[in-house]
Amino acid sequence: MSEESPQEGGYQEERAETLPPYAERVLDVAELIPPGRVLTYGDVAEWLGEGGPRQVGRVMALYGGAVPWWRVVRADGVLLPGHELRALGHYREEGTPLKAASRAADGHLPRLDIGRARWDGGEHAEGHT
């Protein structure tokens, strides 16, 4: 997943022309999530009222590189396999709540503290559950 984002304006126009409508909606939600907060794949599907966690995960895997992908997460708080260290860097930079790694944890990596990090949608949640 690339962390570079295209120039403002051209990117939105290009994205709208090349992405399936569902993918566009998923990425729009990902862009709303504030720094230091997360939504699970299931939360995003519920927000949209369509699809499910697997569909959201697929969209993020294919197209999520140009949005803050690290803010759309697994419900169990496990960091995205293959991208753990990059995601962890973002979480630490943004102050996202983490749980300390147990000695049994793979690579002794922390998990997200979903209870504290989950975003409720704030002002953007009007009309959404």
mmCIF file of N, CA and C in Angstrom:
data_model
loop_
_atom_site.group_PDB
_atom_site.id
_atom_site.type_symbol
_atom_site.label_atom_id
_atom_site.label_comp_id
_atom_site.label_asym_id
_atom_site.label_seq_id
_atom_site.Cartn_x
_atom_site.Cartn_y
_atom_site.Cartn_z
ATOM 1 N N MET A 1 0.842 -1.181 0.000
ATOM 2 C CA MET A 1 0.000 0.000 0.000
ATOM 3 C C MET A 1 0.879 1.233 0.000
ATOM 4 N N SER A 2 0.687 2.062 -0.924
ATOM 5 C CA SER A 2 1.446 3.287 -1.010
ATOM 6 C C SER A 2 0.885 4.301 -0.033
ATOM 7 N N GLU A 3 1.779 5.078 0.581
ATOM 8 C CA GLU A 3 1.324 6.121 1.489
ATOM 9 C C GLU A 3 1.319 7.469 0.806
ATOM 10 N N GLU A 4 1.764 7.532 -0.413
ATOM 11 C CA GLU A 4 1.792 8.793 -1.112
ATOM 12 C C GLU A 4 0.408 9.067 -1.678
ATOM 13 N N SER A 5 -0.002 10.307 -1.581
ATOM 14 C CA SER A 5 -1.301 10.661 -2.141
ATOM 15 C C SER A 5 -1.090 11.607 -3.308
ATOM 16 N N PRO A 6 -1.810 11.401 -4.377
ATOM 17 C CA PRO A 6 -1.705 12.287 -5.533
ATOM 18 C C PRO A 6 -2.099 13.712 -5.171
ATOM 19 N N GLN A 7 -1.771 14.626 -6.033
ATOM 20 C CA GLN A 7 -2.075 16.030 -5.802
ATOM 21 C C GLN A 7 -3.578 16.232 -5.638
ATOM 22 N N GLU A 8 -3.918 17.183 -4.798
ATOM 23 C CA GLU A 8 -5.320 17.486 -4.521
ATOM 24 C C GLU A 8 -6.027 17.882 -5.814
ATOM 25 N N GLY A 9 -7.270 17.515 -5.923
ATOM 26 C CA GLY A 9 -8.063 17.854 -7.102
ATOM 27 C C GLY A 9 -7.990 16.775 -8.156
ATOM 28 N N GLY A 10 -6.835 16.623 -8.785
ATOM 29 C CA GLY A 10 -6.660 15.616 -9.824
ATOM 30 C C GLY A 10 -6.899 14.219 -9.314
ATOM 31 N N TYR A 11 -6.478 13.971 -8.085
ATOM 32 C CA TYR A 11 -6.667 12.644 -7.491
ATOM 33 C C TYR A 11 -8.146 12.319 -7.373
ATOM 34 N N GLN A 12 -8.937 13.239 -6.826
ATOM 35 C CA GLN A 12 -10.362 12.976 -6.641
ATOM 36 C C GLN A 12 -11.035 12.712 -7.986
ATOM 37 N N GLU A 13 -10.707 13.497 -8.992
ATOM 38 C CA GLU A 13 -11.306 13.291 -10.309
ATOM 39 C C GLU A 13 -10.886 11.950 -10.891
ATOM 40 N N GLU A 14 -9.579 11.634 -10.793
ATOM 41 C CA GLU A 14 -9.081 10.368 -11.319
ATOM 42 C C GLU A 14 -9.702 9.199 -10.566
ATOM 43 N N ARG A 15 -9.780 9.303 -9.247
ATOM 44 C CA ARG A 15 -10.331 8.225 -8.433
ATOM 45 C C ARG A 15 -11.778 7.965 -8.803
ATOM 46 N N ALA A 16 -12.565 9.018 -8.974
ATOM 47 C CA ALA A 16 -13.981 8.868 -9.295
ATOM 48 C C ALA A 16 -14.171 8.176 -10.647
ATOM 49 N N GLU A 17 -13.237 8.372 -11.556
ATOM 50 C CA GLU A 17 -13.361 7.776 -12.890
ATOM 51 C C GLU A 17 -12.943 6.311 -12.917
ATOM 52 N N THR A 18 -12.084 5.881 -11.977
ATOM 53 C CA THR A 18 -11.502 4.559 -12.072
ATOM 54 C C THR A 18 -12.010 3.565 -11.036
ATOM 55 N N LEU A 19 -12.666 4.001 -9.984
ATOM 56 C CA LEU A 19 -13.088 3.107 -8.918
ATOM 57 C C LEU A 19 -14.543 2.705 -9.037
ATOM 58 N N PRO A 20 -14.835 1.466 -8.638
ATOM 59 C CA PRO A 20 -16.244 1.075 -8.530
ATOM 60 C C PRO A 20 -16.918 1.973 -7.474
ATOM 61 N N PRO A 21 -18.200 2.240 -7.634
ATOM 62 C CA PRO A 21 -18.901 3.126 -6.694
ATOM 63 C C PRO A 21 -18.782 2.688 -5.229
ATOM 64 N N TYR A 22 -18.869 1.389 -4.954
ATOM 65 C CA TYR A 22 -18.752 0.926 -3.564
ATOM 66 C C TYR A 22 -17.371 1.242 -3.003
ATOM 67 N N ALA A 23 -16.348 1.016 -3.790
ATOM 68 C CA ALA A 23 -14.985 1.308 -3.349
ATOM 69 C C ALA A 23 -14.836 2.798 -3.051
ATOM 70 N N GLU A 24 -15.394 3.628 -3.874
ATOM 71 C CA GLU A 24 -15.343 5.078 -3.666
ATOM 72 C C GLU A 24 -15.974 5.445 -2.318
ATOM 73 N N ARG A 25 -17.110 4.831 -2.011
ATOM 74 C CA ARG A 25 -17.792 5.126 -0.743
ATOM 75 C C ARG A 25 -16.970 4.647 0.454
ATOM 76 N N VAL A 26 -16.364 3.471 0.348
ATOM 77 C CA VAL A 26 -15.518 2.959 1.429
ATOM 78 C C VAL A 26 -14.357 3.916 1.680
ATOM 79 N N LEU A 27 -13.691 4.335 0.625
ATOM 80 C CA LEU A 27 -12.541 5.229 0.767
ATOM 81 C C LEU A 27 -12.956 6.594 1.305
ATOM 82 N N ASP A 28 -14.141 7.051 0.941
ATOM 83 C CA ASP A 28 -14.644 8.312 1.494
ATOM 84 C C ASP A 28 -14.793 8.218 3.005
ATOM 85 N N VAL A 29 -15.301 7.096 3.505
ATOM 86 C CA VAL A 29 -15.434 6.909 4.957
ATOM 87 C C VAL A 29 -14.055 6.867 5.602
ATOM 88 N N ALA A 30 -13.121 6.144 5.007
ATOM 89 C CA ALA A 30 -11.769 6.061 5.564
ATOM 90 C C ALA A 30 -11.147 7.444 5.715
ATOM 91 N N GLU A 31 -11.419 8.327 4.782
ATOM 92 C CA GLU A 31 -10.859 9.678 4.834
ATOM 93 C C GLU A 31 -11.479 10.531 5.935
ATOM 94 N N LEU A 32 -12.655 10.161 6.417
ATOM 95 C CA LEU A 32 -13.313 10.912 7.491
ATOM 96 C C LEU A 32 -12.746 10.600 8.878
ATOM 97 N N ILE A 33 -12.134 9.447 9.040
ATOM 98 C CA ILE A 33 -11.662 9.003 10.356
ATOM 99 C C ILE A 33 -10.534 9.914 10.811
ATOM 100 N N PRO A 34 -10.684 10.534 11.976
ATOM 101 C CA PRO A 34 -9.647 11.463 12.431
ATOM 102 C C PRO A 34 -8.381 10.740 12.906
ATOM 103 N N PRO A 35 -7.251 11.439 12.896
ATOM 104 C CA PRO A 35 -6.011 10.862 13.415
ATOM 105 C C PRO A 35 -6.201 10.361 14.847
ATOM 106 N N GLY A 36 -5.606 9.216 15.127
ATOM 107 C CA GLY A 36 -5.686 8.641 16.466
ATOM 108 C C GLY A 36 -6.925 7.815 16.721
ATOM 109 N N ARG A 37 -7.787 7.697 15.731
ATOM 110 C CA ARG A 37 -9.030 6.930 15.869
ATOM 111 C C ARG A 37 -9.095 5.884 14.766
ATOM 112 N N VAL A 38 -9.959 4.877 14.949
ATOM 113 C CA VAL A 38 -10.109 3.800 13.969
ATOM 114 C C VAL A 38 -11.577 3.414 13.820
ATOM 115 N N LEU A 39 -11.878 2.763 12.710
ATOM 116 C CA LEU A 39 -13.127 2.047 12.500
ATOM 117 C C LEU A 39 -12.745 0.647 12.049
ATOM 118 N N THR A 40 -13.525 -0.335 12.454
ATOM 119 C CA THR A 40 -13.289 -1.689 11.972
ATOM 120 C C THR A 40 -13.877 -1.827 10.570
ATOM 121 N N TYR A 41 -13.486 -2.895 9.893
ATOM 122 C CA TYR A 41 -14.057 -3.161 8.574
ATOM 123 C C TYR A 41 -15.581 -3.255 8.674
ATOM 124 N N GLY A 42 -16.060 -3.914 9.715
ATOM 125 C CA GLY A 42 -17.500 -4.041 9.925
ATOM 126 C C GLY A 42 -18.165 -2.707 10.202
ATOM 127 N N ASP A 43 -17.467 -1.825 10.948
ATOM 128 C CA ASP A 43 -18.010 -0.491 11.215
ATOM 129 C C ASP A 43 -18.229 0.270 9.912
ATOM 130 N N VAL A 44 -17.269 0.179 9.012
ATOM 131 C CA VAL A 44 -17.385 0.890 7.735
ATOM 132 C C VAL A 44 -18.568 0.345 6.942
ATOM 133 N N ALA A 45 -18.715 -0.980 6.899
ATOM 134 C CA ALA A 45 -19.849 -1.574 6.186
ATOM 135 C C ALA A 45 -21.167 -1.131 6.807
ATOM 136 N N GLU A 46 -21.225 -1.102 8.139
ATOM 137 C CA GLU A 46 -22.443 -0.658 8.824
ATOM 138 C C GLU A 46 -22.717 0.809 8.527
ATOM 139 N N TRP A 47 -21.689 1.629 8.531
ATOM 140 C CA TRP A 47 -21.810 3.067 8.232
ATOM 141 C C TRP A 47 -22.463 3.247 6.862
ATOM 142 N N LEU A 48 -21.994 2.444 5.899
ATOM 143 C CA LEU A 48 -22.499 2.550 4.529
ATOM 144 C C LEU A 48 -23.861 1.887 4.344
ATOM 145 N N GLY A 49 -24.183 0.951 5.233
ATOM 146 C CA GLY A 49 -25.445 0.231 5.098
ATOM 147 C C GLY A 49 -25.433 -0.771 3.964
ATOM 148 N N GLU A 50 -24.229 -1.192 3.574
ATOM 149 C CA GLU A 50 -24.112 -2.189 2.498
ATOM 150 C C GLU A 50 -22.779 -2.916 2.613
ATOM 151 N N GLY A 51 -22.737 -4.107 2.047
ATOM 152 C CA GLY A 51 -21.526 -4.901 2.099
ATOM 153 C C GLY A 51 -21.290 -5.444 3.499
ATOM 154 N N GLY A 52 -20.103 -5.939 3.709
ATOM 155 C CA GLY A 52 -19.725 -6.479 5.003
ATOM 156 C C GLY A 52 -18.239 -6.292 5.207
ATOM 157 N N PRO A 53 -17.715 -6.803 6.330
ATOM 158 C CA PRO A 53 -16.292 -6.622 6.624
ATOM 159 C C PRO A 53 -15.365 -7.128 5.514
ATOM 160 N N ARG A 54 -15.707 -8.253 4.918
ATOM 161 C CA ARG A 54 -14.830 -8.795 3.858
ATOM 162 C C ARG A 54 -14.803 -7.891 2.630
ATOM 163 N N GLN A 55 -15.946 -7.338 2.277
ATOM 164 C CA GLN A 55 -15.989 -6.443 1.123
ATOM 165 C C GLN A 55 -15.180 -5.177 1.397
ATOM 166 N N VAL A 56 -15.307 -4.637 2.605
ATOM 167 C CA VAL A 56 -14.535 -3.444 2.972
ATOM 168 C C VAL A 56 -13.043 -3.780 2.969
ATOM 169 N N GLY A 57 -12.677 -4.934 3.535
ATOM 170 C CA GLY A 57 -11.281 -5.345 3.536
ATOM 171 C C GLY A 57 -10.719 -5.483 2.137
ATOM 172 N N ARG A 58 -11.516 -6.013 1.238
ATOM 173 C CA ARG A 58 -11.083 -6.172 -0.153
ATOM 174 C C ARG A 58 -10.848 -4.811 -0.803
ATOM 175 N N VAL A 59 -11.764 -3.877 -0.576
ATOM 176 C CA VAL A 59 -11.593 -2.526 -1.122
ATOM 177 C C VAL A 59 -10.309 -1.904 -0.572
ATOM 178 N N MET A 60 -10.092 -2.037 0.737
ATOM 179 C CA MET A 60 -8.900 -1.444 1.338
ATOM 180 C C MET A 60 -7.630 -2.093 0.794
ATOM 181 N N ALA A 61 -7.654 -3.397 0.571
ATOM 182 C CA ALA A 61 -6.483 -4.086 0.039
ATOM 183 C C ALA A 61 -6.167 -3.638 -1.392
ATOM 184 N N LEU A 62 -7.198 -3.415 -2.185
ATOM 185 C CA LEU A 62 -6.994 -3.045 -3.584
ATOM 186 C C LEU A 62 -6.744 -1.562 -3.800
ATOM 187 N N TYR A 63 -7.443 -0.721 -3.035
ATOM 188 C CA TYR A 63 -7.437 0.712 -3.334
ATOM 189 C C TYR A 63 -7.058 1.611 -2.155
ATOM 190 N N GLY A 64 -6.802 1.047 -0.992
ATOM 191 C CA GLY A 64 -6.648 1.846 0.220
ATOM 192 C C GLY A 64 -5.352 2.610 0.378
ATOM 193 N N GLY A 65 -4.382 2.417 -0.518
ATOM 194 C CA GLY A 65 -3.086 3.049 -0.359
ATOM 195 C C GLY A 65 -3.086 4.564 -0.372
ATOM 196 N N ALA A 66 -4.083 5.179 -0.972
ATOM 197 C CA ALA A 66 -4.113 6.636 -1.083
ATOM 198 C C ALA A 66 -4.928 7.300 0.019
ATOM 199 N N VAL A 67 -5.446 6.514 0.953
ATOM 200 C CA VAL A 67 -6.183 7.048 2.099
ATOM 201 C C VAL A 67 -5.495 6.552 3.368
ATOM 202 N N PRO A 68 -5.870 7.060 4.539
ATOM 203 C CA PRO A 68 -5.252 6.575 5.777
ATOM 204 C C PRO A 68 -5.703 5.149 6.107
ATOM 205 N N TRP A 69 -5.159 4.182 5.395
ATOM 206 C CA TRP A 69 -5.540 2.770 5.482
ATOM 207 C C TRP A 69 -5.381 2.205 6.884
ATOM 208 N N TRP A 70 -4.442 2.705 7.644
ATOM 209 C CA TRP A 70 -4.183 2.184 8.988
ATOM 210 C C TRP A 70 -5.308 2.505 9.961
ATOM 211 N N ARG A 71 -6.251 3.347 9.574
ATOM 212 C CA ARG A 71 -7.384 3.691 10.442
ATOM 213 C C ARG A 71 -8.591 2.784 10.224
ATOM 214 N N VAL A 72 -8.535 1.875 9.261
ATOM 215 C CA VAL A 72 -9.581 0.877 9.035
ATOM 216 C C VAL A 72 -8.952 -0.465 9.403
ATOM 217 N N VAL A 73 -9.492 -1.088 10.456
ATOM 218 C CA VAL A 73 -8.761 -2.169 11.126
ATOM 219 C C VAL A 73 -9.612 -3.406 11.377
ATOM 220 N N ARG A 74 -8.920 -4.456 11.805
ATOM 221 C CA ARG A 74 -9.589 -5.684 12.227
ATOM 222 C C ARG A 74 -10.265 -5.452 13.574
ATOM 223 N N ALA A 75 -11.373 -6.124 13.795
ATOM 224 C CA ALA A 75 -12.139 -5.956 15.039
ATOM 225 C C ALA A 75 -11.387 -6.461 16.261
ATOM 226 N N ASP A 76 -10.433 -7.371 16.073
ATOM 227 C CA ASP A 76 -9.693 -7.893 17.226
ATOM 228 C C ASP A 76 -8.486 -7.033 17.593
ATOM 229 N N GLY A 77 -8.226 -5.970 16.830
ATOM 230 C CA GLY A 77 -7.134 -5.062 17.147
ATOM 231 C C GLY A 77 -5.768 -5.509 16.675
ATOM 232 N N VAL A 78 -5.684 -6.679 16.030
ATOM 233 C CA VAL A 78 -4.411 -7.157 15.513
ATOM 234 C C VAL A 78 -3.992 -6.266 14.348
ATOM 235 N N LEU A 79 -2.711 -5.892 14.336
ATOM 236 C CA LEU A 79 -2.214 -5.028 13.274
ATOM 237 C C LEU A 79 -2.206 -5.779 11.938
ATOM 238 N N LEU A 80 -2.403 -5.040 10.864
ATOM 239 C CA LEU A 80 -2.528 -5.612 9.525
ATOM 240 C C LEU A 80 -1.290 -6.424 9.167
ATOM 241 N N PRO A 81 -1.458 -7.736 8.977
ATOM 242 C CA PRO A 81 -0.318 -8.593 8.637
ATOM 243 C C PRO A 81 0.432 -8.095 7.408
ATOM 244 N N GLY A 82 1.748 -8.038 7.537
ATOM 245 C CA GLY A 82 2.592 -7.566 6.454
ATOM 246 C C GLY A 82 2.829 -6.065 6.485
ATOM 247 N N HIS A 83 2.027 -5.352 7.266
ATOM 248 C CA HIS A 83 2.144 -3.893 7.347
ATOM 249 C C HIS A 83 2.214 -3.431 8.804
ATOM 250 N N GLU A 84 2.528 -4.367 9.705
ATOM 251 C CA GLU A 84 2.488 -4.089 11.136
ATOM 252 C C GLU A 84 3.353 -2.897 11.536
ATOM 253 N N LEU A 85 4.597 -2.875 11.093
ATOM 254 C CA LEU A 85 5.516 -1.827 11.534
ATOM 255 C C LEU A 85 5.149 -0.467 10.956
ATOM 256 N N ARG A 86 4.709 -0.446 9.705
ATOM 257 C CA ARG A 86 4.270 0.830 9.115
ATOM 258 C C ARG A 86 3.044 1.354 9.834
ATOM 259 N N ALA A 87 2.089 0.457 10.097
ATOM 260 C CA ALA A 87 0.875 0.872 10.812
ATOM 261 C C ALA A 87 1.227 1.336 12.219
ATOM 262 N N LEU A 88 2.083 0.596 12.898
ATOM 263 C CA LEU A 88 2.473 0.951 14.260
ATOM 264 C C LEU A 88 3.106 2.339 14.310
ATOM 265 N N GLY A 89 3.911 2.654 13.324
ATOM 266 C CA GLY A 89 4.496 3.997 13.247
ATOM 267 C C GLY A 89 3.425 5.071 13.161
ATOM 268 N N HIS A 90 2.401 4.828 12.345
ATOM 269 C CA HIS A 90 1.294 5.788 12.225
ATOM 270 C C HIS A 90 0.541 5.899 13.548
ATOM 271 N N TYR A 91 0.268 4.748 14.185
ATOM 272 C CA TYR A 91 -0.486 4.771 15.439
ATOM 273 C C TYR A 91 0.269 5.551 16.507
ATOM 274 N N ARG A 92 1.546 5.330 16.596
ATOM 275 C CA ARG A 92 2.345 6.043 17.609
ATOM 276 C C ARG A 92 2.405 7.532 17.293
ATOM 277 N N GLU A 93 2.575 7.877 16.045
ATOM 278 C CA GLU A 93 2.626 9.283 15.638
ATOM 279 C C GLU A 93 1.305 9.997 15.935
ATOM 280 N N GLU A 94 0.189 9.301 15.731
ATOM 281 C CA GLU A 94 -1.135 9.906 15.907
ATOM 282 C C GLU A 94 -1.670 9.774 17.332
ATOM 283 N N GLY A 95 -1.000 8.992 18.181
ATOM 284 C CA GLY A 95 -1.476 8.796 19.548
ATOM 285 C C GLY A 95 -2.650 7.844 19.648
ATOM 286 N N THR A 96 -2.756 6.906 18.720
ATOM 287 C CA THR A 96 -3.836 5.925 18.737
ATOM 288 C C THR A 96 -3.646 4.987 19.928
ATOM 289 N N PRO A 97 -4.691 4.774 20.741
ATOM 290 C CA PRO A 97 -4.551 3.885 21.908
ATOM 291 C C PRO A 97 -4.171 2.459 21.514
ATOM 292 N N LEU A 98 -3.156 1.945 22.188
ATOM 293 C CA LEU A 98 -2.650 0.597 21.948
ATOM 294 C C LEU A 98 -2.668 -0.182 23.250
ATOM 295 N N LYS A 99 -2.712 -1.493 23.128
ATOM 296 C CA LYS A 99 -2.566 -2.400 24.262
ATOM 297 C C LYS A 99 -1.165 -2.989 24.186
ATOM 298 N N ALA A 100 -0.512 -3.095 25.319
ATOM 299 C CA ALA A 100 0.834 -3.656 25.348
ATOM 300 C C ALA A 100 0.818 -5.084 24.819
ATOM 301 N N ALA A 101 1.901 -5.451 24.167
ATOM 302 C CA ALA A 101 2.023 -6.803 23.625
ATOM 303 C C ALA A 101 2.281 -7.791 24.750
ATOM 304 N N SER A 102 1.657 -8.935 24.646
ATOM 305 C CA SER A 102 1.946 -10.007 25.601
ATOM 306 C C SER A 102 3.170 -10.754 25.107
ATOM 307 N N ARG A 103 3.778 -11.523 25.970
ATOM 308 C CA ARG A 103 4.952 -12.305 25.566
ATOM 309 C C ARG A 103 4.586 -13.334 24.503
ATOM 310 N N ALA A 104 3.328 -13.739 24.468
ATOM 311 C CA ALA A 104 2.877 -14.725 23.483
ATOM 312 C C ALA A 104 2.559 -14.086 22.134
ATOM 313 N N ALA A 105 2.464 -12.754 22.096
ATOM 314 C CA ALA A 105 2.099 -12.063 20.861
ATOM 315 C C ALA A 105 3.179 -12.266 19.807
ATOM 316 N N ASP A 106 2.735 -12.509 18.579
ATOM 317 C CA ASP A 106 3.654 -12.705 17.465
ATOM 318 C C ASP A 106 4.530 -11.470 17.301
ATOM 319 N N GLY A 107 5.841 -11.638 17.477
ATOM 320 C CA GLY A 107 6.762 -10.522 17.328
ATOM 321 C C GLY A 107 6.659 -9.503 18.448
ATOM 322 N N HIS A 108 5.898 -9.819 19.471
ATOM 323 C CA HIS A 108 5.692 -8.920 20.619
ATOM 324 C C HIS A 108 5.158 -7.554 20.179
ATOM 325 N N LEU A 109 4.300 -7.557 19.175
ATOM 326 C CA LEU A 109 3.696 -6.317 18.706
ATOM 327 C C LEU A 109 2.442 -6.000 19.518
ATOM 328 N N PRO A 110 2.222 -4.732 19.810
ATOM 329 C CA PRO A 110 0.991 -4.380 20.510
ATOM 330 C C PRO A 110 -0.219 -4.566 19.600
ATOM 331 N N ARG A 111 -1.395 -4.493 20.205
ATOM 332 C CA ARG A 111 -2.657 -4.485 19.466
ATOM 333 C C ARG A 111 -3.282 -3.122 19.654
ATOM 334 N N LEU A 112 -4.213 -2.811 18.789
ATOM 335 C CA LEU A 112 -5.004 -1.606 18.988
ATOM 336 C C LEU A 112 -5.932 -1.814 20.174
ATOM 337 N N ASP A 113 -6.139 -0.789 20.952
ATOM 338 C CA ASP A 113 -7.133 -0.821 22.022
ATOM 339 C C ASP A 113 -8.438 -0.348 21.382
ATOM 340 N N ILE A 114 -9.152 -1.285 20.790
ATOM 341 C CA ILE A 114 -10.351 -0.959 20.014
ATOM 342 C C ILE A 114 -11.364 -0.181 20.856
ATOM 343 N N GLY A 115 -11.535 -0.565 22.107
ATOM 344 C CA GLY A 115 -12.499 0.118 22.967
ATOM 345 C C GLY A 115 -12.224 1.605 23.119
ATOM 346 N N ARG A 116 -10.975 1.969 23.156
ATOM 347 C CA ARG A 116 -10.606 3.381 23.315
ATOM 348 C C ARG A 116 -10.356 4.083 21.982
ATOM 349 N N ALA A 117 -9.932 3.332 20.970
ATOM 350 C CA ALA A 117 -9.554 3.940 19.688
ATOM 351 C C ALA A 117 -10.724 4.079 18.713
ATOM 352 N N ARG A 118 -11.779 3.293 18.911
ATOM 353 C CA ARG A 118 -12.887 3.291 17.945
ATOM 354 C C ARG A 118 -13.558 4.662 17.900
ATOM 355 N N TRP A 119 -13.738 5.130 16.682
ATOM 356 C CA TRP A 119 -14.367 6.427 16.443
ATOM 357 C C TRP A 119 -15.871 6.253 16.382
ATOM 358 N N ASP A 120 -16.605 7.172 16.994
ATOM 359 C CA ASP A 120 -18.071 7.070 16.984
ATOM 360 C C ASP A 120 -18.704 7.835 15.831
ATOM 361 N N GLY A 121 -17.886 8.457 15.003
ATOM 362 C CA GLY A 121 -18.419 9.186 13.865
ATOM 363 C C GLY A 121 -18.631 10.655 14.133
ATOM 364 N N GLY A 122 -18.719 11.021 15.402
ATOM 365 C CA GLY A 122 -18.880 12.426 15.761
ATOM 366 C C GLY A 122 -19.901 13.130 14.925
ATOM 367 N N GLU A 123 -19.588 14.327 14.505
ATOM 368 C CA GLU A 123 -20.507 15.149 13.713
ATOM 369 C C GLU A 123 -20.801 14.531 12.347
ATOM 370 N N HIS A 124 -19.882 13.700 11.847
ATOM 371 C CA HIS A 124 -20.081 13.078 10.535
ATOM 372 C C HIS A 124 -21.046 11.902 10.595
ATOM 373 N N ALA A 125 -21.400 11.462 11.799
ATOM 374 C CA ALA A 125 -22.223 10.270 11.951
ATOM 375 C C ALA A 125 -23.714 10.546 11.807
ATOM 376 N N GLU A 126 -24.104 11.803 11.652
ATOM 377 C CA GLU A 126 -25.533 12.102 11.537
ATOM 378 C C GLU A 126 -26.159 11.294 10.415
ATOM 379 N N GLY A 127 -27.187 10.561 10.756
ATOM 380 C CA GLY A 127 -27.868 9.731 9.771
ATOM 381 C C GLY A 127 -27.257 8.346 9.654
ATOM 382 N N HIS A 128 -26.177 8.089 10.394
ATOM 383 C CA HIS A 128 -25.514 6.784 10.376
ATOM 384 C C HIS A 128 -25.566 6.191 11.769
ATOM 385 N N THR A 129 -25.479 4.856 11.856
ATOM 386 C CA THR A 129 -25.468 4.197 13.155
ATOM 387 C C THR A 129 -24.096 3.716 13.494
#
